[in-house]
């Protein structure tokens, strides 16, 4: 079958390890099933994998990249795939499982014509939602949903700052927050991305580091070092900073004095649970939300989509269709 695989990791030239070509068919072990992929979407995780960041040392080469997909299962049902794979013996919240992996870290991922996944990872796709839009939800969008509603506790009328408009997570948080009646402010380095964020529902958009009209109830942070000082100053006393990424660096000055004097909460998270994905899917269906798509490409042209992500020339998701 056709697949986009990683053949080696290269920190300086990530695309050097990307191969698009024939790959063996998936085999479903006990408790797993094979899904025919109709659409899959890229995440920064896929580029980090090609750079060799965060991947288990025992991960095999070659393996299929991709965390997110929607398709048709062996019973003919249209489904969305939850990307986390747990130790079968784990019975707690899946994101806390010390043995958890994400599709493509160890098991073959979703950038293929077919993928094997645990049966429990399948979530029903609403009939009115396209495969392309559904494929955008399982990683960036479920992370944004968890950050926004579960950890930041955002409610109608609260004010939220989202750092780094344009990325998949920031875009998701903007759209979801607006649908829930949250006042969403965003930052971005480019005027074009700030304008696009306002089109998607942001109440205001600012250049990074801009002094805000007032302090916010919560900040969603995935940029890291470049925006951290602004995030610390932007949140109100007693407010929350939820962190799920660090694309610009992972070791900014923490400012401990402000942390304890302002009684701030800093919460880290990655991904979300299968149940949160199901809640997100229902929320999107109820509010007629369609994730913004930057481009849709044939799987055979996956390298073009990866190049766009490496260069940062994106607003919305890159979707691949086998």
PDB file of C-alpha atoms in Angstrom:
ATOM      1  CA  UNK A   1       0.000   0.000   0.000  1.00  0.00           C
ATOM      2  CA  UNK A   2       1.050   3.641  -0.395  1.00  0.00           C
ATOM      3  CA  UNK A   3       2.365   5.301   2.766  1.00  0.00           C
ATOM      4  CA  UNK A   4       4.492   8.228   3.977  1.00  0.00           C
ATOM      5  CA  UNK A   5       7.178   6.806   6.256  1.00  0.00           C
ATOM      6  CA  UNK A   6      10.149   7.887   8.317  1.00  0.00           C
ATOM      7  CA  UNK A   7      13.338   6.079   7.343  1.00  0.00           C
ATOM      8  CA  UNK A   8      15.726   7.987   9.609  1.00  0.00           C
ATOM      9  CA  UNK A   9      15.781  11.067  11.849  1.00  0.00           C
ATOM     10  CA  UNK A  10      17.723  14.197  10.966  1.00  0.00           C
ATOM     11  CA  UNK A  11      17.627  17.190  13.316  1.00  0.00           C
ATOM     12  CA  UNK A  12      18.789  19.698  10.698  1.00  0.00           C
ATOM     13  CA  UNK A  13      17.125  18.325   7.555  1.00  0.00           C
ATOM     14  CA  UNK A  14      13.900  16.607   8.644  1.00  0.00           C
ATOM     15  CA  UNK A  15      12.599  16.007   5.131  1.00  0.00           C
ATOM     16  CA  UNK A  16      15.660  13.861   4.361  1.00  0.00           C
ATOM     17  CA  UNK A  17      14.090  10.991   6.283  1.00  0.00           C
ATOM     18  CA  UNK A  18      10.655  11.214   4.657  1.00  0.00           C
ATOM     19  CA  UNK A  19       9.811   8.540   2.084  1.00  0.00           C
ATOM     20  CA  UNK A  20       6.553   8.212   0.158  1.00  0.00           C
ATOM     21  CA  UNK A  21       6.124   4.820  -1.457  1.00  0.00           C
ATOM     22  CA  UNK A  22       5.130   1.208  -0.907  1.00  0.00           C
ATOM     23  CA  UNK A  23       4.851  -0.139   2.651  1.00  0.00           C
ATOM     24  CA  UNK A  24       3.564  -3.484   4.003  1.00  0.00           C
ATOM     25  CA  UNK A  25      -0.136  -3.834   4.767  1.00  0.00           C
ATOM     26  CA  UNK A  26      -1.130  -3.424   8.448  1.00  0.00           C
ATOM     27  CA  UNK A  27      -1.878  -6.496  10.540  1.00  0.00           C
ATOM     28  CA  UNK A  28      -4.470  -6.165  13.317  1.00  0.00           C
ATOM     29  CA  UNK A  29      -3.498  -7.940  16.537  1.00  0.00           C
ATOM     30  CA  UNK A  30      -6.105  -9.095  19.060  1.00  0.00           C
ATOM     31  CA  UNK A  31      -8.370  -6.191  20.072  1.00  0.00           C
ATOM     32  CA  UNK A  32      -7.305  -4.134  17.044  1.00  0.00           C
ATOM     33  CA  UNK A  33      -8.923  -3.456  13.699  1.00  0.00           C
ATOM     34  CA  UNK A  34      -7.924  -2.069  10.302  1.00  0.00           C
ATOM     35  CA  UNK A  35      -9.367   1.252   9.129  1.00  0.00           C
ATOM     36  CA  UNK A  36      -9.365   2.360   5.500  1.00  0.00           C
ATOM     37  CA  UNK A  37      -8.047   5.921   5.706  1.00  0.00           C
ATOM     38  CA  UNK A  38     -10.084   8.508   3.825  1.00  0.00           C
ATOM     39  CA  UNK A  39      -8.227  11.569   5.150  1.00  0.00           C
ATOM     40  CA  UNK A  40      -5.328  12.248   7.521  1.00  0.00           C
ATOM     41  CA  UNK A  41      -3.896  15.530   8.815  1.00  0.00           C
ATOM     42  CA  UNK A  42      -0.396  16.720   9.652  1.00  0.00           C
ATOM     43  CA  UNK A  43       0.766  17.879  13.074  1.00  0.00           C
ATOM     44  CA  UNK A  44       3.990  19.408  14.348  1.00  0.00           C
ATOM     45  CA  UNK A  45       4.530  16.023  15.999  1.00  0.00           C
ATOM     46  CA  UNK A  46       5.196  14.553  12.549  1.00  0.00           C
ATOM     47  CA  UNK A  47       7.994  17.050  11.926  1.00  0.00           C
ATOM     48  CA  UNK A  48       9.422  16.491  15.422  1.00  0.00           C
ATOM     49  CA  UNK A  49       9.515  12.769  14.643  1.00  0.00           C
ATOM     50  CA  UNK A  50      11.524  13.438  11.488  1.00  0.00           C
ATOM     51  CA  UNK A  51      13.897  15.539  13.603  1.00  0.00           C
ATOM     52  CA  UNK A  52      14.238  12.711  16.137  1.00  0.00           C
ATOM     53  CA  UNK A  53      12.622  14.648  18.982  1.00  0.00           C
ATOM     54  CA  UNK A  54      10.444  12.840  21.514  1.00  0.00           C
ATOM     55  CA  UNK A  55      10.417   9.503  19.721  1.00  0.00           C
ATOM     56  CA  UNK A  56      11.109   6.370  21.815  1.00  0.00           C
ATOM     57  CA  UNK A  57      14.638   5.061  21.274  1.00  0.00           C
ATOM     58  CA  UNK A  58      13.225   1.631  20.417  1.00  0.00           C
ATOM     59  CA  UNK A  59      10.971   2.975  17.635  1.00  0.00           C
ATOM     60  CA  UNK A  60      11.516   0.994  14.426  1.00  0.00           C
ATOM     61  CA  UNK A  61      12.487   2.265  10.964  1.00  0.00           C
ATOM     62  CA  UNK A  62      10.775   2.526   8.626  1.00  0.00           C
ATOM     63  CA  UNK A  63       7.398   3.289  10.171  1.00  0.00           C
ATOM     64  CA  UNK A  64       4.367   5.159   8.897  1.00  0.00           C
ATOM     65  CA  UNK A  65       4.024   8.747  10.107  1.00  0.00           C
ATOM     66  CA  UNK A  66       0.760  10.441  11.100  1.00  0.00           C
ATOM     67  CA  UNK A  67      -1.381  10.653  14.236  1.00  0.00           C
ATOM     68  CA  UNK A  68      -4.742  11.832  12.929  1.00  0.00           C
ATOM     69  CA  UNK A  69      -7.188  10.249  10.518  1.00  0.00           C
ATOM     70  CA  UNK A  70     -10.781   9.513   9.662  1.00  0.00           C
ATOM     71  CA  UNK A  71     -11.934   6.603   7.588  1.00  0.00           C
ATOM     72  CA  UNK A  72     -14.087   3.500   7.345  1.00  0.00           C
ATOM     73  CA  UNK A  73     -13.730   0.522   9.678  1.00  0.00           C
ATOM     74  CA  UNK A  74     -14.121  -3.158   8.827  1.00  0.00           C
ATOM     75  CA  UNK A  75     -17.865  -2.969   9.549  1.00  0.00           C
ATOM     76  CA  UNK A  76     -18.371  -0.107   7.107  1.00  0.00           C
ATOM     77  CA  UNK A  77     -18.767   2.583   9.805  1.00  0.00           C
ATOM     78  CA  UNK A  78     -17.365   6.074   9.280  1.00  0.00           C
ATOM     79  CA  UNK A  79     -14.998   6.703  12.184  1.00  0.00           C
ATOM     80  CA  UNK A  80     -12.435   9.082  13.646  1.00  0.00           C
ATOM     81  CA  UNK A  81      -9.288   7.582  15.179  1.00  0.00           C
ATOM     82  CA  UNK A  82      -8.156   8.502  18.701  1.00  0.00           C
ATOM     83  CA  UNK A  83      -4.374   8.703  18.419  1.00  0.00           C
ATOM     84  CA  UNK A  84      -3.170   7.439  21.815  1.00  0.00           C
ATOM     85  CA  UNK A  85      -2.263   3.776  22.254  1.00  0.00           C
ATOM     86  CA  UNK A  86      -2.264   2.520  25.839  1.00  0.00           C
ATOM     87  CA  UNK A  87      -0.757  -0.421  27.636  1.00  0.00           C
ATOM     88  CA  UNK A  88      -3.675  -2.914  27.712  1.00  0.00           C
ATOM     89  CA  UNK A  89      -3.154  -3.334  31.471  1.00  0.00           C
ATOM     90  CA  UNK A  90      -3.585   0.391  32.185  1.00  0.00           C
ATOM     91  CA  UNK A  91      -6.989   1.298  33.641  1.00  0.00           C
ATOM     92  CA  UNK A  92      -6.521   4.979  34.556  1.00  0.00           C
ATOM     93  CA  UNK A  93      -6.837   8.126  32.462  1.00  0.00           C
ATOM     94  CA  UNK A  94      -5.064   7.191  29.258  1.00  0.00           C
ATOM     95  CA  UNK A  95      -2.900  10.315  28.965  1.00  0.00           C
ATOM     96  CA  UNK A  96      -1.311   9.485  32.354  1.00  0.00           C
ATOM     97  CA  UNK A  97      -0.305   5.961  31.331  1.00  0.00           C
ATOM     98  CA  UNK A  98       3.528   5.843  31.582  1.00  0.00           C
ATOM     99  CA  UNK A  99       3.516   3.397  28.677  1.00  0.00           C
ATOM    100  CA  UNK A 100       1.262   5.412  26.369  1.00  0.00           C
ATOM    101  CA  UNK A 101       2.436   6.134  22.833  1.00  0.00           C
ATOM    102  CA  UNK A 102       0.918   8.124  20.012  1.00  0.00           C
ATOM    103  CA  UNK A 103       0.305   6.536  16.631  1.00  0.00           C
ATOM    104  CA  UNK A 104       3.512   6.752  14.565  1.00  0.00           C
ATOM    105  CA  UNK A 105       5.815   6.817  17.615  1.00  0.00           C
ATOM    106  CA  UNK A 106       6.028   3.028  17.717  1.00  0.00           C
ATOM    107  CA  UNK A 107       3.049   1.611  15.827  1.00  0.00           C
ATOM    108  CA  UNK A 108       2.545   2.578  12.189  1.00  0.00           C
ATOM    109  CA  UNK A 109       0.596   5.826  11.856  1.00  0.00           C
ATOM    110  CA  UNK A 110      -2.145   7.192   9.643  1.00  0.00           C
ATOM    111  CA  UNK A 111      -0.368   8.494   6.517  1.00  0.00           C
ATOM    112  CA  UNK A 112      -1.259   5.361   4.598  1.00  0.00           C
ATOM    113  CA  UNK A 113      -4.106   3.779   2.726  1.00  0.00           C
ATOM    114  CA  UNK A 114      -4.887   1.585   5.751  1.00  0.00           C
ATOM    115  CA  UNK A 115      -3.941   1.643   9.442  1.00  0.00           C
ATOM    116  CA  UNK A 116      -4.336  -0.812  12.332  1.00  0.00           C
ATOM    117  CA  UNK A 117      -5.627   0.692  15.604  1.00  0.00           C
ATOM    118  CA  UNK A 118      -7.167  -0.549  18.880  1.00  0.00           C
ATOM    119  CA  UNK A 119     -10.939  -0.993  18.494  1.00  0.00           C
ATOM    120  CA  UNK A 120     -11.591   1.230  21.536  1.00  0.00           C
ATOM    121  CA  UNK A 121      -9.879   4.100  19.729  1.00  0.00           C
ATOM    122  CA  UNK A 122     -12.682   4.502  17.206  1.00  0.00           C
ATOM    123  CA  UNK A 123     -15.149   7.374  17.588  1.00  0.00           C
ATOM    124  CA  UNK A 124     -18.181   7.657  15.322  1.00  0.00           C
ATOM    125  CA  UNK A 125     -17.919  10.376  12.672  1.00  0.00           C
ATOM    126  CA  UNK A 126     -21.041  12.523  12.272  1.00  0.00           C
ATOM    127  CA  UNK A 127     -22.574  11.964   8.852  1.00  0.00           C
ATOM    128  CA  UNK A 128     -22.621  15.709   8.121  1.00  0.00           C
ATOM    129  CA  UNK A 129     -18.889  16.113   8.849  1.00  0.00           C
ATOM    130  CA  UNK A 130     -16.488  15.520   5.979  1.00  0.00           C
ATOM    131  CA  UNK A 131     -13.595  13.100   6.319  1.00  0.00           C
ATOM    132  CA  UNK A 132     -11.204  16.022   5.780  1.00  0.00           C
ATOM    133  CA  UNK A 133     -12.617  18.021   8.687  1.00  0.00           C
ATOM    134  CA  UNK A 134     -12.943  14.969  10.921  1.00  0.00           C
ATOM    135  CA  UNK A 135      -9.283  14.085  10.335  1.00  0.00           C
ATOM    136  CA  UNK A 136      -8.226  17.428  11.864  1.00  0.00           C
ATOM    137  CA  UNK A 137      -9.671  16.709  15.323  1.00  0.00           C
ATOM    138  CA  UNK A 138      -7.743  13.950  17.142  1.00  0.00           C
ATOM    139  CA  UNK A 139      -4.499  15.734  18.117  1.00  0.00           C
ATOM    140  CA  UNK A 140      -4.395  19.554  17.957  1.00  0.00           C
ATOM    141  CA  UNK A 141      -8.137  20.012  18.329  1.00  0.00           C
ATOM    142  CA  UNK A 142      -8.620  17.584  21.210  1.00  0.00           C
ATOM    143  CA  UNK A 143      -5.603  19.152  22.946  1.00  0.00           C
ATOM    144  CA  UNK A 144      -7.177  22.599  22.533  1.00  0.00           C
ATOM    145  CA  UNK A 145     -10.509  21.283  23.826  1.00  0.00           C
ATOM    146  CA  UNK A 146      -8.857  19.850  26.948  1.00  0.00           C
ATOM    147  CA  UNK A 147      -6.779  22.998  27.521  1.00  0.00           C
ATOM    148  CA  UNK A 148      -9.747  25.297  27.080  1.00  0.00           C
ATOM    149  CA  UNK A 149     -12.583  23.568  28.904  1.00  0.00           C
ATOM    150  CA  UNK A 150     -11.050  20.930  31.190  1.00  0.00           C
ATOM    151  CA  UNK A 151      -7.910  22.705  32.466  1.00  0.00           C
ATOM    152  CA  UNK A 152      -8.469  26.450  31.947  1.00  0.00           C
ATOM    153  CA  UNK A 153     -12.139  26.122  32.912  1.00  0.00           C
ATOM    154  CA  UNK A 154     -13.149  28.685  30.292  1.00  0.00           C
ATOM    155  CA  UNK A 155     -16.828  29.607  30.375  1.00  0.00           C
ATOM    156  CA  UNK A 156     -19.096  32.069  28.626  1.00  0.00           C
ATOM    157  CA  UNK A 157     -17.878  35.608  29.321  1.00  0.00           C
ATOM    158  CA  UNK A 158     -14.354  34.688  30.431  1.00  0.00           C
ATOM    159  CA  UNK A 159     -11.332  36.089  28.593  1.00  0.00           C
ATOM    160  CA  UNK A 160      -8.672  33.881  27.058  1.00  0.00           C
ATOM    161  CA  UNK A 161      -5.330  34.686  25.436  1.00  0.00           C
ATOM    162  CA  UNK A 162      -4.102  32.261  22.788  1.00  0.00           C
ATOM    163  CA  UNK A 163      -0.447  32.643  21.852  1.00  0.00           C
ATOM    164  CA  UNK A 164       0.672  31.990  18.279  1.00  0.00           C
ATOM    165  CA  UNK A 165      -2.351  32.324  15.979  1.00  0.00           C
ATOM    166  CA  UNK A 166      -2.082  30.285  12.816  1.00  0.00           C
ATOM    167  CA  UNK A 167      -0.978  26.985  14.295  1.00  0.00           C
ATOM    168  CA  UNK A 168      -3.441  24.125  14.473  1.00  0.00           C
ATOM    169  CA  UNK A 169      -3.824  24.226  18.256  1.00  0.00           C
ATOM    170  CA  UNK A 170      -4.247  28.011  18.420  1.00  0.00           C
ATOM    171  CA  UNK A 171      -6.756  27.952  15.570  1.00  0.00           C
ATOM    172  CA  UNK A 172      -8.746  25.219  17.306  1.00  0.00           C
ATOM    173  CA  UNK A 173      -8.795  27.110  20.602  1.00  0.00           C
ATOM    174  CA  UNK A 174      -9.993  30.269  18.843  1.00  0.00           C
ATOM    175  CA  UNK A 175     -12.848  28.554  17.040  1.00  0.00           C
ATOM    176  CA  UNK A 176     -13.931  26.437  20.033  1.00  0.00           C
ATOM    177  CA  UNK A 177     -13.735  29.362  22.450  1.00  0.00           C
ATOM    178  CA  UNK A 178     -15.810  31.594  20.221  1.00  0.00           C
ATOM    179  CA  UNK A 179     -18.479  28.898  19.880  1.00  0.00           C
ATOM    180  CA  UNK A 180     -18.646  28.624  23.691  1.00  0.00           C
ATOM    181  CA  UNK A 181     -19.070  32.371  24.224  1.00  0.00           C
ATOM    182  CA  UNK A 182     -15.507  32.952  25.469  1.00  0.00           C
ATOM    183  CA  UNK A 183     -13.812  36.269  24.652  1.00  0.00           C
ATOM    184  CA  UNK A 184     -10.742  35.130  22.720  1.00  0.00           C
ATOM    185  CA  UNK A 185      -7.653  37.280  22.186  1.00  0.00           C
ATOM    186  CA  UNK A 186      -4.753  36.009  20.083  1.00  0.00           C
ATOM    187  CA  UNK A 187      -1.202  36.968  19.206  1.00  0.00           C
ATOM    188  CA  UNK A 188       0.706  36.463  15.985  1.00  0.00           C
ATOM    189  CA  UNK A 189       3.868  37.806  14.381  1.00  0.00           C
ATOM    190  CA  UNK A 190       2.158  38.569  11.066  1.00  0.00           C
ATOM    191  CA  UNK A 191      -0.665  40.952  10.272  1.00  0.00           C
ATOM    192  CA  UNK A 192      -2.106  38.402   7.841  1.00  0.00           C
ATOM    193  CA  UNK A 193      -2.455  35.716  10.524  1.00  0.00           C
ATOM    194  CA  UNK A 194      -3.893  38.215  13.004  1.00  0.00           C
ATOM    195  CA  UNK A 195      -6.537  39.222  10.456  1.00  0.00           C
ATOM    196  CA  UNK A 196      -7.349  35.596   9.691  1.00  0.00           C
ATOM    197  CA  UNK A 197      -7.733  34.815  13.407  1.00  0.00           C
ATOM    198  CA  UNK A 198     -10.281  37.632  13.729  1.00  0.00           C
ATOM    199  CA  UNK A 199     -12.149  36.212  10.729  1.00  0.00           C
ATOM    200  CA  UNK A 200     -12.316  32.876  12.554  1.00  0.00           C
ATOM    201  CA  UNK A 201     -13.787  34.435  15.677  1.00  0.00           C
ATOM    202  CA  UNK A 202     -11.030  36.041  17.746  1.00  0.00           C
ATOM    203  CA  UNK A 203     -12.306  39.224  19.394  1.00  0.00           C
ATOM    204  CA  UNK A 204      -8.942  40.962  19.101  1.00  0.00           C
ATOM    205  CA  UNK A 205      -5.494  40.098  17.727  1.00  0.00           C
ATOM    206  CA  UNK A 206      -2.193  41.572  18.889  1.00  0.00           C
ATOM    207  CA  UNK A 207       1.464  41.483  17.965  1.00  0.00           C
ATOM    208  CA  UNK A 208       3.510  39.282  20.343  1.00  0.00           C
ATOM    209  CA  UNK A 209       4.359  41.027  23.609  1.00  0.00           C
ATOM    210  CA  UNK A 210       1.730  43.768  23.204  1.00  0.00           C
ATOM    211  CA  UNK A 211       0.338  45.189  26.432  1.00  0.00           C
ATOM    212  CA  UNK A 212      -3.257  43.961  26.566  1.00  0.00           C
ATOM    213  CA  UNK A 213      -6.300  46.104  27.450  1.00  0.00           C
ATOM    214  CA  UNK A 214      -6.704  44.044  30.620  1.00  0.00           C
ATOM    215  CA  UNK A 215      -5.372  40.845  32.145  1.00  0.00           C
ATOM    216  CA  UNK A 216      -6.996  37.609  31.027  1.00  0.00           C
ATOM    217  CA  UNK A 217      -8.463  34.696  32.967  1.00  0.00           C
ATOM    218  CA  UNK A 218      -6.291  32.124  31.229  1.00  0.00           C
ATOM    219  CA  UNK A 219      -3.540  31.789  28.644  1.00  0.00           C
ATOM    220  CA  UNK A 220      -3.125  28.866  26.262  1.00  0.00           C
ATOM    221  CA  UNK A 221       0.601  28.540  25.611  1.00  0.00           C
ATOM    222  CA  UNK A 222       2.217  26.376  22.948  1.00  0.00           C
ATOM    223  CA  UNK A 223       4.927  28.728  21.652  1.00  0.00           C
ATOM    224  CA  UNK A 224       7.264  28.581  24.640  1.00  0.00           C
ATOM    225  CA  UNK A 225      10.305  30.783  25.189  1.00  0.00           C
ATOM    226  CA  UNK A 226       9.342  33.527  22.729  1.00  0.00           C
ATOM    227  CA  UNK A 227       5.998  34.277  24.421  1.00  0.00           C
ATOM    228  CA  UNK A 228       6.420  33.010  27.975  1.00  0.00           C
ATOM    229  CA  UNK A 229       7.220  36.339  29.634  1.00  0.00           C
ATOM    230  CA  UNK A 230       4.171  37.890  27.954  1.00  0.00           C
ATOM    231  CA  UNK A 231       1.982  34.989  29.106  1.00  0.00           C
ATOM    232  CA  UNK A 232       3.101  35.441  32.720  1.00  0.00           C
ATOM    233  CA  UNK A 233       2.324  39.171  32.632  1.00  0.00           C
ATOM    234  CA  UNK A 234      -0.940  38.816  30.708  1.00  0.00           C
ATOM    235  CA  UNK A 235      -2.795  36.510  33.106  1.00  0.00           C
ATOM    236  CA  UNK A 236      -4.731  37.951  36.054  1.00  0.00           C
ATOM    237  CA  UNK A 237      -3.885  37.105  39.683  1.00  0.00           C
ATOM    238  CA  UNK A 238      -5.222  33.634  40.383  1.00  0.00           C
ATOM    239  CA  UNK A 239      -5.391  32.880  36.665  1.00  0.00           C
ATOM    240  CA  UNK A 240      -4.165  29.863  34.754  1.00  0.00           C
ATOM    241  CA  UNK A 241      -1.538  29.246  32.086  1.00  0.00           C
ATOM    242  CA  UNK A 242      -2.068  25.950  30.274  1.00  0.00           C
ATOM    243  CA  UNK A 243       0.997  24.683  28.409  1.00  0.00           C
ATOM    244  CA  UNK A 244       0.977  22.105  25.621  1.00  0.00           C
ATOM    245  CA  UNK A 245       4.002  22.955  23.522  1.00  0.00           C
ATOM    246  CA  UNK A 246       7.228  24.895  23.128  1.00  0.00           C
ATOM    247  CA  UNK A 247       7.904  25.418  19.446  1.00  0.00           C
ATOM    248  CA  UNK A 248      10.260  28.349  20.140  1.00  0.00           C
ATOM    249  CA  UNK A 249      12.196  26.785  23.015  1.00  0.00           C
ATOM    250  CA  UNK A 250      11.575  25.007  26.301  1.00  0.00           C
ATOM    251  CA  UNK A 251      13.581  26.942  28.910  1.00  0.00           C
ATOM    252  CA  UNK A 252      12.283  30.499  29.369  1.00  0.00           C
ATOM    253  CA  UNK A 253      12.824  32.367  32.680  1.00  0.00           C
ATOM    254  CA  UNK A 254       9.984  31.216  34.948  1.00  0.00           C
ATOM    255  CA  UNK A 255       9.654  34.352  37.126  1.00  0.00           C
ATOM    256  CA  UNK A 256       8.973  32.507  40.368  1.00  0.00           C
ATOM    257  CA  UNK A 257       8.216  35.703  42.265  1.00  0.00           C
ATOM    258  CA  UNK A 258       5.298  36.546  39.984  1.00  0.00           C
ATOM    259  CA  UNK A 259       4.146  32.925  40.068  1.00  0.00           C
ATOM    260  CA  UNK A 260       3.641  32.840  43.829  1.00  0.00           C
ATOM    261  CA  UNK A 261       2.792  36.506  44.431  1.00  0.00           C
ATOM    262  CA  UNK A 262       0.032  36.426  41.796  1.00  0.00           C
ATOM    263  CA  UNK A 263      -1.084  32.910  42.860  1.00  0.00           C
ATOM    264  CA  UNK A 264      -0.898  31.656  39.299  1.00  0.00           C
ATOM    265  CA  UNK A 265      -1.581  28.111  38.157  1.00  0.00           C
ATOM    266  CA  UNK A 266       0.633  26.586  35.466  1.00  0.00           C
ATOM    267  CA  UNK A 267      -0.769  23.351  34.074  1.00  0.00           C
ATOM    268  CA  UNK A 268       0.852  21.087  31.526  1.00  0.00           C
ATOM    269  CA  UNK A 269      -0.930  18.705  29.196  1.00  0.00           C
ATOM    270  CA  UNK A 270      -0.606  16.766  25.988  1.00  0.00           C
ATOM    271  CA  UNK A 271      -3.430  15.422  23.876  1.00  0.00           C
ATOM    272  CA  UNK A 272      -6.741  14.394  25.444  1.00  0.00           C
ATOM    273  CA  UNK A 273      -8.695  11.276  26.275  1.00  0.00           C
ATOM    274  CA  UNK A 274     -10.848   9.211  23.939  1.00  0.00           C
ATOM    275  CA  UNK A 275     -13.946  10.466  25.802  1.00  0.00           C
ATOM    276  CA  UNK A 276     -12.791  14.067  25.342  1.00  0.00           C
ATOM    277  CA  UNK A 277     -12.400  13.405  21.619  1.00  0.00           C
ATOM    278  CA  UNK A 278     -15.992  12.113  21.545  1.00  0.00           C
ATOM    279  CA  UNK A 279     -17.130  15.253  23.426  1.00  0.00           C
ATOM    280  CA  UNK A 280     -15.218  17.443  20.973  1.00  0.00           C
ATOM    281  CA  UNK A 281     -16.820  15.703  17.991  1.00  0.00           C
ATOM    282  CA  UNK A 282     -20.296  16.278  19.473  1.00  0.00           C
ATOM    283  CA  UNK A 283     -19.446  19.920  20.234  1.00  0.00           C
ATOM    284  CA  UNK A 284     -18.308  20.496  16.657  1.00  0.00           C
ATOM    285  CA  UNK A 285     -21.432  18.830  15.278  1.00  0.00           C
ATOM    286  CA  UNK A 286     -23.753  20.846  17.555  1.00  0.00           C
ATOM    287  CA  UNK A 287     -22.086  24.169  16.654  1.00  0.00           C
ATOM    288  CA  UNK A 288     -21.507  23.319  12.983  1.00  0.00           C
ATOM    289  CA  UNK A 289     -17.747  23.802  13.412  1.00  0.00           C
ATOM    290  CA  UNK A 290     -15.478  22.934  10.508  1.00  0.00           C
ATOM    291  CA  UNK A 291     -11.742  23.064  11.225  1.00  0.00           C
ATOM    292  CA  UNK A 292      -9.926  25.426   8.821  1.00  0.00           C
ATOM    293  CA  UNK A 293      -7.936  23.518   6.210  1.00  0.00           C
ATOM    294  CA  UNK A 294      -4.823  25.123   4.733  1.00  0.00           C
ATOM    295  CA  UNK A 295      -4.551  22.626   1.895  1.00  0.00           C
ATOM    296  CA  UNK A 296      -5.696  19.171   0.815  1.00  0.00           C
ATOM    297  CA  UNK A 297      -3.118  17.046  -1.004  1.00  0.00           C
ATOM    298  CA  UNK A 298      -2.922  13.531  -2.390  1.00  0.00           C
ATOM    299  CA  UNK A 299      -0.946  11.239  -0.082  1.00  0.00           C
ATOM    300  CA  UNK A 300       1.560  10.875  -2.921  1.00  0.00           C
ATOM    301  CA  UNK A 301       2.373  14.595  -2.486  1.00  0.00           C
ATOM    302  CA  UNK A 302       2.901  14.389   1.278  1.00  0.00           C
ATOM    303  CA  UNK A 303       6.362  15.957   1.014  1.00  0.00           C
ATOM    304  CA  UNK A 304       4.763  19.213  -0.174  1.00  0.00           C
ATOM    305  CA  UNK A 305       2.627  19.363   2.973  1.00  0.00           C
ATOM    306  CA  UNK A 306       5.600  18.612   5.232  1.00  0.00           C
ATOM    307  CA  UNK A 307       7.589  21.371   3.518  1.00  0.00           C
ATOM    308  CA  UNK A 308       4.828  23.881   4.285  1.00  0.00           C
ATOM    309  CA  UNK A 309       4.848  22.869   7.938  1.00  0.00           C
ATOM    310  CA  UNK A 310       8.639  23.044   8.252  1.00  0.00           C
ATOM    311  CA  UNK A 311       8.613  26.527   6.732  1.00  0.00           C
ATOM    312  CA  UNK A 312       5.737  27.656   8.952  1.00  0.00           C
ATOM    313  CA  UNK A 313       3.707  28.786   5.961  1.00  0.00           C
ATOM    314  CA  UNK A 314       0.356  27.564   7.305  1.00  0.00           C
ATOM    315  CA  UNK A 315      -2.985  28.724   8.615  1.00  0.00           C
ATOM    316  CA  UNK A 316      -5.121  25.699   9.384  1.00  0.00           C
ATOM    317  CA  UNK A 317      -4.417  22.037   8.786  1.00  0.00           C
ATOM    318  CA  UNK A 318      -2.719  20.214   5.937  1.00  0.00           C
ATOM    319  CA  UNK A 319      -4.850  17.222   4.983  1.00  0.00           C
ATOM    320  CA  UNK A 320      -3.647  14.190   3.027  1.00  0.00           C
ATOM    321  CA  UNK A 321      -5.979  11.939   1.032  1.00  0.00           C
ATOM    322  CA  UNK A 322      -4.873   8.441   0.031  1.00  0.00           C
TER     323      UNK A 322
END
